[in-house]
Short mmCIF file of C-alpha atoms in Angstrom, two decimals:
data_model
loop_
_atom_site.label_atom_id
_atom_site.label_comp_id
_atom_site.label_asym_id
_atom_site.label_seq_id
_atom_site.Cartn_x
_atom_site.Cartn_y
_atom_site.Cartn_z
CA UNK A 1059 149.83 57.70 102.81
CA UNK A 1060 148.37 61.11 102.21
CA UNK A 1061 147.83 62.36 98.33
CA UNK A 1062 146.57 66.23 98.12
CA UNK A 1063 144.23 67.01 95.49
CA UNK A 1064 146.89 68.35 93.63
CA UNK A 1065 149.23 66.11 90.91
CA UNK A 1066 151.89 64.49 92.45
CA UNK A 1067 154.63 62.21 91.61
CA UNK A 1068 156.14 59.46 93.57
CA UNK A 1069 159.20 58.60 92.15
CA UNK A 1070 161.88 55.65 94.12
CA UNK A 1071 165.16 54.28 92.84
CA UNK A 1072 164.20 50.47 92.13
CA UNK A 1073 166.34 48.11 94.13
CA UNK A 1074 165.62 44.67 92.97
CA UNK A 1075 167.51 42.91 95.55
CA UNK A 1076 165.85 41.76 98.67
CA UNK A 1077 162.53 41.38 96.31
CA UNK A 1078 162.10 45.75 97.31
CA UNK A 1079 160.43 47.01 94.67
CA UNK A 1080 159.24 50.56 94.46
CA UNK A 1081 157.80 52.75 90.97
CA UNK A 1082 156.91 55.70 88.88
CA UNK A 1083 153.09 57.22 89.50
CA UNK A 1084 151.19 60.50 88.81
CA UNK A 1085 147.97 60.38 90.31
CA UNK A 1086 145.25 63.04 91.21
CA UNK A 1087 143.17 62.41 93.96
CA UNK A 1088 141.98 63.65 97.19
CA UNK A 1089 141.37 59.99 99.19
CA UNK A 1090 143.95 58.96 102.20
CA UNK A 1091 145.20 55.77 100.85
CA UNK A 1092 146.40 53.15 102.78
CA UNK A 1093 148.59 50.35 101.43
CA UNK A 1094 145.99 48.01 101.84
CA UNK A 1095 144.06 50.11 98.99
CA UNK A 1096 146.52 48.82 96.28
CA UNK A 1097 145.71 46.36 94.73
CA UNK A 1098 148.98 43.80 93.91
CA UNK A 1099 147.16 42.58 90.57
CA UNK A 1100 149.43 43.89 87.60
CA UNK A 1101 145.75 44.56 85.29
CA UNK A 1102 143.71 46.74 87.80
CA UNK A 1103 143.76 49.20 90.89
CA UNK A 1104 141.54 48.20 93.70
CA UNK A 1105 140.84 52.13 95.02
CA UNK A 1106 137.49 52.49 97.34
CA UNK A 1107 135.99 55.57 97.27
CA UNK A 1108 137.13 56.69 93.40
CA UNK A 1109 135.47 57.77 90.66
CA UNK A 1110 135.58 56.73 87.68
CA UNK A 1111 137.09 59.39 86.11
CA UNK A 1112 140.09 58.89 88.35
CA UNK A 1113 140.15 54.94 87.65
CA UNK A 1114 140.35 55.13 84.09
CA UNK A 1115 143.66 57.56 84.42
CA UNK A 1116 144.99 54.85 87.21
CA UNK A 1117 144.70 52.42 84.78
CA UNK A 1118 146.31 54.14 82.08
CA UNK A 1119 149.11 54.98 84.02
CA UNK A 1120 149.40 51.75 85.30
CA UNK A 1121 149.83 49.99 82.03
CA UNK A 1122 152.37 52.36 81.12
CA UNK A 1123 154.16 51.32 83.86
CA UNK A 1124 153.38 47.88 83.84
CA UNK A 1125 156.75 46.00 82.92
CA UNK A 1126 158.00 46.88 86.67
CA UNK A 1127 155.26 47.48 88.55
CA UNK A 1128 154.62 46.62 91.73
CA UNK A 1129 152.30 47.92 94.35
CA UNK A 1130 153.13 48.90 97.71
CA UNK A 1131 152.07 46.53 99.65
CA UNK A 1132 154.28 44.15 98.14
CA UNK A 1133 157.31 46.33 98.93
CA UNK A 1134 159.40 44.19 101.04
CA UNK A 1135 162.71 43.12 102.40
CA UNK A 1136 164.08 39.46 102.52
CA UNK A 1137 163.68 39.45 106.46
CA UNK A 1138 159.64 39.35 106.04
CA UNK A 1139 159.29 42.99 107.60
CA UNK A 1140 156.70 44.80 105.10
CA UNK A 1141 158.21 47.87 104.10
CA UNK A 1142 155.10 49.13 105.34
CA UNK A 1143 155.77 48.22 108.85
CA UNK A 1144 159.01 49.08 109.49
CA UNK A 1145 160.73 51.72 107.30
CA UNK A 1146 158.61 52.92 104.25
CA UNK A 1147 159.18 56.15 103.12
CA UNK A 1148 157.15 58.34 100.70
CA UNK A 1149 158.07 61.92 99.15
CA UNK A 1150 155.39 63.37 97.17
CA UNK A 1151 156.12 66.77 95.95
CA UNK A 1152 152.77 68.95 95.02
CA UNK A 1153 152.74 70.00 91.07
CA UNK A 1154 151.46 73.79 92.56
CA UNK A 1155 154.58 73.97 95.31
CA UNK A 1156 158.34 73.35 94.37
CA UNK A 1157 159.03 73.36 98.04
CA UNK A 1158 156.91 71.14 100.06
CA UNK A 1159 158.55 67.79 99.64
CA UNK A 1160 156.92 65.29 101.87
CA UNK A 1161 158.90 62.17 103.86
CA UNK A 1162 156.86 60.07 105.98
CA UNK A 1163 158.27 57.53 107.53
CA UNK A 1164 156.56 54.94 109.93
CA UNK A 1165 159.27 53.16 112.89
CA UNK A 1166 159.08 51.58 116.36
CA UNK A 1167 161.13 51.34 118.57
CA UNK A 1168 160.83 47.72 118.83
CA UNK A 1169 161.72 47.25 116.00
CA UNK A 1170 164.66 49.53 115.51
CA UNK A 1171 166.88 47.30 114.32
CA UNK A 1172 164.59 45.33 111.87
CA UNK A 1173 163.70 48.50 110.03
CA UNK A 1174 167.03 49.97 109.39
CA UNK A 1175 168.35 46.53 107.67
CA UNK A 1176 165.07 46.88 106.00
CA UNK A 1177 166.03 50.88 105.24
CA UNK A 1178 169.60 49.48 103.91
CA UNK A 1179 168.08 47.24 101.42
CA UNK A 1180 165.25 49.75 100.69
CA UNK A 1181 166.61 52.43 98.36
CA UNK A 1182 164.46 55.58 97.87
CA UNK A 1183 165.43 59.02 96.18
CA UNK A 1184 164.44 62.07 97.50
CA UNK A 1185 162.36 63.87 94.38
CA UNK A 1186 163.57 67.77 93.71
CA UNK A 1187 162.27 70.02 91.73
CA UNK A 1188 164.60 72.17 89.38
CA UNK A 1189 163.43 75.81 91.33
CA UNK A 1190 164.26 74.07 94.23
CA UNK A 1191 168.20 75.05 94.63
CA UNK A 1192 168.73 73.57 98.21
CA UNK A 1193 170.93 70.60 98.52
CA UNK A 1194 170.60 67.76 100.98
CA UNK A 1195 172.73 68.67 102.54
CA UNK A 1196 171.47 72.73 103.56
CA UNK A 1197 167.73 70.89 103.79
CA UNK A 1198 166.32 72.07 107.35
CA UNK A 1199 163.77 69.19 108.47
CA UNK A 1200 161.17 68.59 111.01
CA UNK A 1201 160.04 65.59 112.50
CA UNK A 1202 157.36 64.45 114.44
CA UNK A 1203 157.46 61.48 117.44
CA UNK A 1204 154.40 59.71 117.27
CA UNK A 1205 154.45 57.00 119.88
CA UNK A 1206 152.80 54.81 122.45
CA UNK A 1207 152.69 55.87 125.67
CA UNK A 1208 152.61 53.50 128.79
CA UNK A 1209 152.04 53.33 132.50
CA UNK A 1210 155.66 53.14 132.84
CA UNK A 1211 157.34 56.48 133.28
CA UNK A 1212 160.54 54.99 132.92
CA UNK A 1213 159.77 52.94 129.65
CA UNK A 1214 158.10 56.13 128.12
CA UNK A 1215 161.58 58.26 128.59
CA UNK A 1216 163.57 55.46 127.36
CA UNK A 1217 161.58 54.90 124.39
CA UNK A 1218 161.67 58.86 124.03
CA UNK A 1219 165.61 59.06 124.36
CA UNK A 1220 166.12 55.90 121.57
CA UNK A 1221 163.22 57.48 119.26
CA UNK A 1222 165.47 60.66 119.14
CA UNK A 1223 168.94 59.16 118.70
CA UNK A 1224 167.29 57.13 115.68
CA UNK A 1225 165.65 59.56 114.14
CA UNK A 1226 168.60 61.96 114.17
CA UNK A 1227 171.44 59.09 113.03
CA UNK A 1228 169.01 58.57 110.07
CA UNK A 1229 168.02 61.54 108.90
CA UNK A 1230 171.02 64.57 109.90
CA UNK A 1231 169.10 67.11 108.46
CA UNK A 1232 166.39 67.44 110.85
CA UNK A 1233 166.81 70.73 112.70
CA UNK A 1234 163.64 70.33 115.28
CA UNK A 1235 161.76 67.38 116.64
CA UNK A 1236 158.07 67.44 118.32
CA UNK A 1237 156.92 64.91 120.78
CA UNK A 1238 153.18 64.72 121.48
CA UNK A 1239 150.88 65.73 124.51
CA UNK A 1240 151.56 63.69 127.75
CA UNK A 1241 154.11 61.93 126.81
CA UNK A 1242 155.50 60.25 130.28
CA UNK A 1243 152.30 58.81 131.42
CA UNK A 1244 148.71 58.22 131.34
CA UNK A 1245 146.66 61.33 129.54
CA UNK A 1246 144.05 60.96 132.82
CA UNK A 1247 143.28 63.37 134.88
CA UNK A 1248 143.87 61.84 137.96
CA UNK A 1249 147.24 60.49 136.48
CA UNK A 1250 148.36 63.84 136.09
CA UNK A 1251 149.78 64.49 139.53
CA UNK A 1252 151.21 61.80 140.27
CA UNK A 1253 153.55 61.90 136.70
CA UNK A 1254 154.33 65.43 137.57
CA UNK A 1255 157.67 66.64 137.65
CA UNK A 1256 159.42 70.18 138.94
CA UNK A 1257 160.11 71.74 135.69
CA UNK A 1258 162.77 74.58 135.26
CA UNK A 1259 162.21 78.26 134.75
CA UNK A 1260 162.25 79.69 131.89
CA UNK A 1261 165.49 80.51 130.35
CA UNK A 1262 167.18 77.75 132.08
CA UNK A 1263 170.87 77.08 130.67
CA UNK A 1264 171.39 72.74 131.26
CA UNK A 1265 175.13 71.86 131.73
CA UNK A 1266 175.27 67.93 130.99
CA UNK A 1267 178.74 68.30 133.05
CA UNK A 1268 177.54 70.55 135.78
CA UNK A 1269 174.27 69.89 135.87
CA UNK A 1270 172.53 72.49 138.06
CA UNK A 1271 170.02 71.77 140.61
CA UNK A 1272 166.14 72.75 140.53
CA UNK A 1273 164.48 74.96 143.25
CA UNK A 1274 161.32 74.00 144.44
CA UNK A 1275 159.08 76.34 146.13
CA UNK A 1276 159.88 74.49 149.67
CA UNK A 1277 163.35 75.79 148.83
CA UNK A 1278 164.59 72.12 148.38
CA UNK A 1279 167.33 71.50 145.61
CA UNK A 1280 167.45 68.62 143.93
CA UNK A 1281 169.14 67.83 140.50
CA UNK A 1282 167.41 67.37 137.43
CA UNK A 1283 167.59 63.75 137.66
CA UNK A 1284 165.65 63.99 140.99
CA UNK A 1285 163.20 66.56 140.24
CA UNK A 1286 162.75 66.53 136.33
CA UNK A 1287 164.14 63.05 134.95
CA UNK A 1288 161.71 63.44 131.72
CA UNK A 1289 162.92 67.09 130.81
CA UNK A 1290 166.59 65.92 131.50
CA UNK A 1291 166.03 63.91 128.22
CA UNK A 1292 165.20 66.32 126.60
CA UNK A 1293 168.08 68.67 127.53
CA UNK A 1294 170.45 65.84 126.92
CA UNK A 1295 168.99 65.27 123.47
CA UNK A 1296 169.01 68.82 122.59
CA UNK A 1297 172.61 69.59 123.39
CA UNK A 1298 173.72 66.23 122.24
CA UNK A 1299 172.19 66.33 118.54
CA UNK A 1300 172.05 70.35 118.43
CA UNK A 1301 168.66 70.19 117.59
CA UNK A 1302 165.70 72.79 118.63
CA UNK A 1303 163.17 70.15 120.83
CA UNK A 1304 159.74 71.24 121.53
CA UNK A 1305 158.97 68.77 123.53
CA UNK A 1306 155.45 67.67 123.83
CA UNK A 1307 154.17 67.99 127.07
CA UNK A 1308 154.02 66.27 130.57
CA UNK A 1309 152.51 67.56 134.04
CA UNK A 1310 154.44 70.20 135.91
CA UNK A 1311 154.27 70.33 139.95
CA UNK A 1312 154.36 73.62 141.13
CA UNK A 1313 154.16 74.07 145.05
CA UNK A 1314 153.55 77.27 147.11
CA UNK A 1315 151.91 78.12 150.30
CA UNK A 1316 148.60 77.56 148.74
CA UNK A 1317 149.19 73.89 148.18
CA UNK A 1318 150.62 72.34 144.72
CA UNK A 1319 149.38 73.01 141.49
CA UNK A 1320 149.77 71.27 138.32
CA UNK A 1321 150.04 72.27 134.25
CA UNK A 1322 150.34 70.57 131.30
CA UNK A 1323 153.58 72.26 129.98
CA UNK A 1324 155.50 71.97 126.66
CA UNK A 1325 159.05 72.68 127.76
CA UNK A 1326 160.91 74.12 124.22
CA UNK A 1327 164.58 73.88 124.10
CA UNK A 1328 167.98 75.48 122.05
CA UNK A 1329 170.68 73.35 120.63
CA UNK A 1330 172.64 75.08 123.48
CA UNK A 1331 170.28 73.20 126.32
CA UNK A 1332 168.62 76.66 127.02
CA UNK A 1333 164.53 76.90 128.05
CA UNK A 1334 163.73 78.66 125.05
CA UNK A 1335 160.03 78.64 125.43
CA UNK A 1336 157.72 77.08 128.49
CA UNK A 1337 153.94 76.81 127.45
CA UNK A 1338 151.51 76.17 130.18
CA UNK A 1339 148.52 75.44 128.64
CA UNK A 1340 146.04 77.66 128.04
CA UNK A 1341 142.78 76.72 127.09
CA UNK A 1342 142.27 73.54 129.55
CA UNK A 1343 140.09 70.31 127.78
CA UNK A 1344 136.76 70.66 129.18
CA UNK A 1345 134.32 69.08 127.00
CA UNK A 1346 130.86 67.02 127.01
CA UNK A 1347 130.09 65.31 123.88
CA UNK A 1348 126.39 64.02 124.40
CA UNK A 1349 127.32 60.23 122.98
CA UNK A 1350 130.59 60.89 122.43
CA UNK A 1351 133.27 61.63 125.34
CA UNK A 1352 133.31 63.62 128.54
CA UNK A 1353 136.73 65.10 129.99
CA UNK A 1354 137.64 68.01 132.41
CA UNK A 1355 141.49 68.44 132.46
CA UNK A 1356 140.47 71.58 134.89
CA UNK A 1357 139.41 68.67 137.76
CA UNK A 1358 143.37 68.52 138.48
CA UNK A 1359 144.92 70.48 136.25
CA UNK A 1360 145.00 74.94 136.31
CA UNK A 1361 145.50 76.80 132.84
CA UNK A 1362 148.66 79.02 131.95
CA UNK A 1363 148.22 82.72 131.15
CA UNK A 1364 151.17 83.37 129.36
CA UNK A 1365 151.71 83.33 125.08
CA UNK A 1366 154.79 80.96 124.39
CA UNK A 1367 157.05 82.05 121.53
CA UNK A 1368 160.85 81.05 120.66
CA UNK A 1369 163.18 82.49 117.81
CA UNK A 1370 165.02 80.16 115.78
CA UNK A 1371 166.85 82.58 113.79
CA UNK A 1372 166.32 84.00 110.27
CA UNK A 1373 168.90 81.43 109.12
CA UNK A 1374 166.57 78.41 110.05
CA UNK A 1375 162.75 78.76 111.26
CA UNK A 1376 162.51 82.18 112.33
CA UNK A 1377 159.88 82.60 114.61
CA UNK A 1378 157.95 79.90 116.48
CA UNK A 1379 154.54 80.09 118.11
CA UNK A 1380 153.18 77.09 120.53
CA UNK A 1381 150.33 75.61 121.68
CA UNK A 1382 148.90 72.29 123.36
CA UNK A 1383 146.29 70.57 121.76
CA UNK A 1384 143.25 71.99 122.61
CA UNK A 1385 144.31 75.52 122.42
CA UNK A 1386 144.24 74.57 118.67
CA UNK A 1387 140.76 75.70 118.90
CA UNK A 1388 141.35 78.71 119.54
CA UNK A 1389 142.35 81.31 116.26
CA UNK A 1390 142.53 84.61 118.38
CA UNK A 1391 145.46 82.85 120.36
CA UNK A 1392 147.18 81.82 117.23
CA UNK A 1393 146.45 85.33 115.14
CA UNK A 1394 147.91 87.02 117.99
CA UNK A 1395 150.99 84.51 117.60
CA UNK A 1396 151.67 85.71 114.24
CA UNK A 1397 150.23 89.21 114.21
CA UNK A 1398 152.66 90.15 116.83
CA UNK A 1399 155.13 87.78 116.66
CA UNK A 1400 155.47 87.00 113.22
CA UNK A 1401 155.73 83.31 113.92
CA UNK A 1402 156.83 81.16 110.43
CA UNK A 1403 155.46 78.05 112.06
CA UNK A 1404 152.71 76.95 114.89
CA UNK A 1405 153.38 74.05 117.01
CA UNK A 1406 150.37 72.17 119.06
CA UNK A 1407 150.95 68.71 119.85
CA UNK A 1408 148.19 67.54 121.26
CA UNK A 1409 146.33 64.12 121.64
CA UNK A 1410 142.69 64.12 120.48
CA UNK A 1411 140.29 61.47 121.20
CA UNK A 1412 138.54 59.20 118.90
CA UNK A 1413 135.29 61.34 118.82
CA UNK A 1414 136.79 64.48 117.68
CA UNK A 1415 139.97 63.01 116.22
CA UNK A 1416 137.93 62.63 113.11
CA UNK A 1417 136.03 65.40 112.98
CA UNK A 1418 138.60 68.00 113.72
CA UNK A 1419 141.96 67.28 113.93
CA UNK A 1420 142.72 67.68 110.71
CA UNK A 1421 140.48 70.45 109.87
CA UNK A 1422 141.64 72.88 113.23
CA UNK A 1423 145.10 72.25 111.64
CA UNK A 1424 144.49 73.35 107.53
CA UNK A 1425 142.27 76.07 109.61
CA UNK A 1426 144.92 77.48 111.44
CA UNK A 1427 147.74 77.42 108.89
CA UNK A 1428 145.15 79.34 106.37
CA UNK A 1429 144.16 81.92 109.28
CA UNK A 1430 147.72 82.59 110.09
CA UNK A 1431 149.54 82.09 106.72
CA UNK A 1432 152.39 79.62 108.20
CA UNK A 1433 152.83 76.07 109.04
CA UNK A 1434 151.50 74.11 111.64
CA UNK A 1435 152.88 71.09 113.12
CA UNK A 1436 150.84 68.58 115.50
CA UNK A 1437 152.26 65.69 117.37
CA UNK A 1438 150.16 62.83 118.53
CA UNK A 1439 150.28 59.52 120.92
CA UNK A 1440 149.97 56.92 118.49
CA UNK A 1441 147.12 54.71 119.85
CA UNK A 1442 146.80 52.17 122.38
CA UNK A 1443 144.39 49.62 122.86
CA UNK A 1444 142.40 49.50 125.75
CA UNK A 1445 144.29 46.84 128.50
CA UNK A 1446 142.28 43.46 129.05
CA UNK A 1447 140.17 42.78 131.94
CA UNK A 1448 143.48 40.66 133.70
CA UNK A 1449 145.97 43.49 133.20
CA UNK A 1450 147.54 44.15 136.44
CA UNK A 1451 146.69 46.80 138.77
CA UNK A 1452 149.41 49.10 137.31
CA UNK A 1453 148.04 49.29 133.79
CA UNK A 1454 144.24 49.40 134.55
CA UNK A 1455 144.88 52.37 137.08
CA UNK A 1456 144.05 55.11 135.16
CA UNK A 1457 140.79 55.34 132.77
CA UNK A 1458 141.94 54.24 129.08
CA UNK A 1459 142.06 57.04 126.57
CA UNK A 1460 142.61 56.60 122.96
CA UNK A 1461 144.37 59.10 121.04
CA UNK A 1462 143.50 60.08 117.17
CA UNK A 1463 147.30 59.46 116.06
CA UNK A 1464 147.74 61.61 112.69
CA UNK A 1465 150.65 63.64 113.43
CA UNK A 1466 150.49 66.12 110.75
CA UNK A 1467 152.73 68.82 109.15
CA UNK A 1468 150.72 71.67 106.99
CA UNK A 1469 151.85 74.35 104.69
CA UNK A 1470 151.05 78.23 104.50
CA UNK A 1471 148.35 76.81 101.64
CA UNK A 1472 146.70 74.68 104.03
CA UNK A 1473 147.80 71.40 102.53
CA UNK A 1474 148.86 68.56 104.35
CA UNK A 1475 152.24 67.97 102.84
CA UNK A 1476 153.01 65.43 105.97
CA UNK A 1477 151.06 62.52 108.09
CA UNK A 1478 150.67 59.01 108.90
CA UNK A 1479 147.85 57.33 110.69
CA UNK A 1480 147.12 55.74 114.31
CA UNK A 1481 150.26 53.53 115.04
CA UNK A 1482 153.69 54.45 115.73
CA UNK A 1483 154.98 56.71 113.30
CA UNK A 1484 157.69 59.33 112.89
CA UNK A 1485 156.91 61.99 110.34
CA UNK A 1486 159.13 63.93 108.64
CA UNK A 1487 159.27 66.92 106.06
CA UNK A 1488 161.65 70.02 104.97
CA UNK A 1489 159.93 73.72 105.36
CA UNK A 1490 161.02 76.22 103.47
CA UNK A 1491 160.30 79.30 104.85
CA UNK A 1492 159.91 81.34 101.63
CA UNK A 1493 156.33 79.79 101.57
CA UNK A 1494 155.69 81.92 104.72
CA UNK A 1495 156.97 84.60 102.64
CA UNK A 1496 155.25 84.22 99.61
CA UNK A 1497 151.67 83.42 100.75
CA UNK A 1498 151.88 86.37 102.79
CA UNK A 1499 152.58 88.67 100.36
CA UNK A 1500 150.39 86.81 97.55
CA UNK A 1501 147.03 87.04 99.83
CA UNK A 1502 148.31 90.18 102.58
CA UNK A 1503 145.18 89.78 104.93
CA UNK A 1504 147.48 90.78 107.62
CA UNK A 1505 147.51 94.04 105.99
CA UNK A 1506 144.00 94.08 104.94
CA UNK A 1507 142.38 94.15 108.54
CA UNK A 1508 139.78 96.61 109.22
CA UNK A 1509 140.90 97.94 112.28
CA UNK A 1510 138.48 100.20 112.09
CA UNK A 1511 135.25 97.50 112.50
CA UNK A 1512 137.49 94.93 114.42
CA UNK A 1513 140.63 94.88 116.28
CA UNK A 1514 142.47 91.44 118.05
CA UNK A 1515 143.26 93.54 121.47
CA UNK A 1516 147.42 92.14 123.21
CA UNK A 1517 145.82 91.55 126.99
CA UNK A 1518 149.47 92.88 128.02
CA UNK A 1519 148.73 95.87 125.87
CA UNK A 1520 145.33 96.57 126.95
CA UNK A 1521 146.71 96.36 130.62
#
């Protein structure tokens, strides 16, 4: 779990049936803590990486609470499932922001119906804070997929289409779900084409009853189940839970006289099944890390040239900017996001690698939400490991790549007010979009810009 450096309090209705047993704790730190970190003994914390200073208020506040204390890691239901593997949640609201409540929650699919009898016999309450007027009930949520992805096309959209319907039947205030980078196949470049799929146009209407068909560039039709069966999901799921889906991305096939040519694209879609937004991406993953990794999406793959923005409405998100992963990088693409589009929130998901997962994920992330004054949310592949030596031919096909995981949600501050780590996980948070608001006009650096030494030039507008 993720603790900011400011004071926060972790507060969970104590159900002492089913031996789940949650508690009361104000801590300051800065450390990601896992649940391993806690120590179960009732006399001491066992925190790496703490100074002392911060130990000796632990204790304290431990032996305040010491009657009914117990740690995390203990937390757990009669079936044996750790809370910690199934259906832990944790809300930590920051001390210095009455709005950013975090809920992070991990689940898999496999183990759907484990974790919701553990969820049943787990009771947690939300924490509020008194300037915080919004009830449950008018709460407008995000969440964040963060899964394994397989060989299997077919096994990746099913898991996709379950993950969804779960995460919406438990938690009916999320307004907008994010699945990561390549999420129907193999992230491998020579994987790419064959997982391709003809994508619709933007501004695409889907009709679940109607369904109409897909042009190709041959002229062929074909319906969406033929062309696009990944994206059909994702229409379905849109329309049924009437729910904005910005849906990761997967290769698109694209075929003209000049042969076929394939993007990554993040396909964004309305509660009414409309293309709201289709992102080719721009800046295509080219890198050499001496000792580290080597990767050239640009061997198969051709970049977009085209900004991808989708309104939400004043009533929910506003504005919405989006990205893919590595165009994360980038800060002219995502000041020119909000400078002319006023985006509330930037969305990259994205699937970095283990060498500059570390180093940067997390960093390009606080970065961007700082440079642009909004949040940013990043979806992830939860990691795999790499297949044995006897896996069959279908599996070891395609080079292994292991993503970072740490799907992340960040404020306007540039505080992570929602993550999880490598494994499955689905993360989710409400934004309040009077944090957009008020950082804005608390630090106005939009309004501060010296045109007259610098300028961030619209390509459109320059042509």
């Amino acid at each position: 779990m993720r603790l900011n450096s400011a004071a926060f309090l972790l507060t969970a209705t104590v159900s002492t049936s089913r031996s789940c047993i949650c508690f009361p704790l104000q801590v300051l730190t800065t450390r990601t803590l896992s649940p391993q970190h806690w120590a179960a003994s009732s006399s001491s914390f066992a925190l790496p990486g703490f100074q002392r200073g911060q130990q000796q208020v632990l204790r304290r506040l431990q032996q305040k609470f010491s009657t009914n204390f117990k740690s995390p890691a203990v937390c757990a239901s009669s079936n044996g499932l750790s809370a910690t593997q199934g259906s832990r949640r944790n809300y930590f609201t920051p001390a210095s922001s009455s709005s950013s409540v975090l809920l992070a929650r991990r689940a898999t699919a496999a183990t759907a119906a484990t974790s919701a009898h553990c969820r049943n016999n787990l009771l947690i309450r939300r924490m509020s804070n008194s300037s915080n007027t919004a009830t449950d009930a008018t709460k407008k949520e995000v969440a964040l997929l963060q899964f394994q992805v397989s060989s299997s096309k077919i096994d990746n959209q099913q898991k996709v289409k379950e993950l969804i319907d779960t995460t919406i039947q438990n938690n009916p205030n999320v307004q907008l779900i994010v699945l990561p980078e390549i999420w129907n196949g193999p992230y491998a470049t020579a994987a790419f084409p064959e997982y391709a799929e003809i994508l619709p146009p933007l501004g695409y209407i889907y009709n679940d009853h109607d369904e109409s068909a897909i042009n190709d560039s041959d002229g062929v039709t074909a319906t969406m189940e033929q062309n696009c069966p990944s994206a059909k999901i994702l229409f379905d799921a849109a329309k049924k839970h009437n729910i904005y889906i910005v849906g990761g991305s997967i290769s698109e096939k694209v075929q003209s006289d000049d042969g076929t040519t394939i993007y990554n694209t993040c396909l964004c879609i309305s509660p009414e099944g409309k293309l709201v937004a289709k992102h080719r991406k721009v800046h295509l993953f080219d890198i050499d890390v001496k000792g580290g990794i080597t990767f050239k999406e640009s061997d198969t793959l051709t970049a977009g040239d085209t900004m991808s923005v989708f309104d939400t409405g004043s009533d929910l998100f506003g504005m919405v900017g989006v990205g893919i992963c590595y165009d994360i990088r980038f800060p002219e693409y995502a000041l020119l996001l909000t400078q002319k589009y006023a985006c509330n929130i930037l969305i990259y998901p994205g699937a970095f690698n283990l060498t500059t997962g570390p180093a940067h994920w997390e960093l390009l992330q606080r970065a961007r939400a700082v440079d642009c004054q909004c949040f940013v949310l990043t979806a992830s592949p939860a990691r795999t490991e790499p297949p044995p030596p006897d896996a069959p031919d279908s599996v070891t096909k395609y080079p292994h790549y292991s993503a970072w995981g740490h799907s992340s949600i960040v404020n306007p501050w540039g505080e992570v007010v929602g993550t999880c780590d490598e494994k499955e996980s689905v993360v989710i948070a409400p934004l309040d979009m009077e944090e957009v608001k008020n950082m804005r006009q608390g630090i106005p650096t939009f309004g501060q810009k010296r045109n007259d030494l610098y300028k961030l030039v619209d390509a459109d507008q320059k042509a």
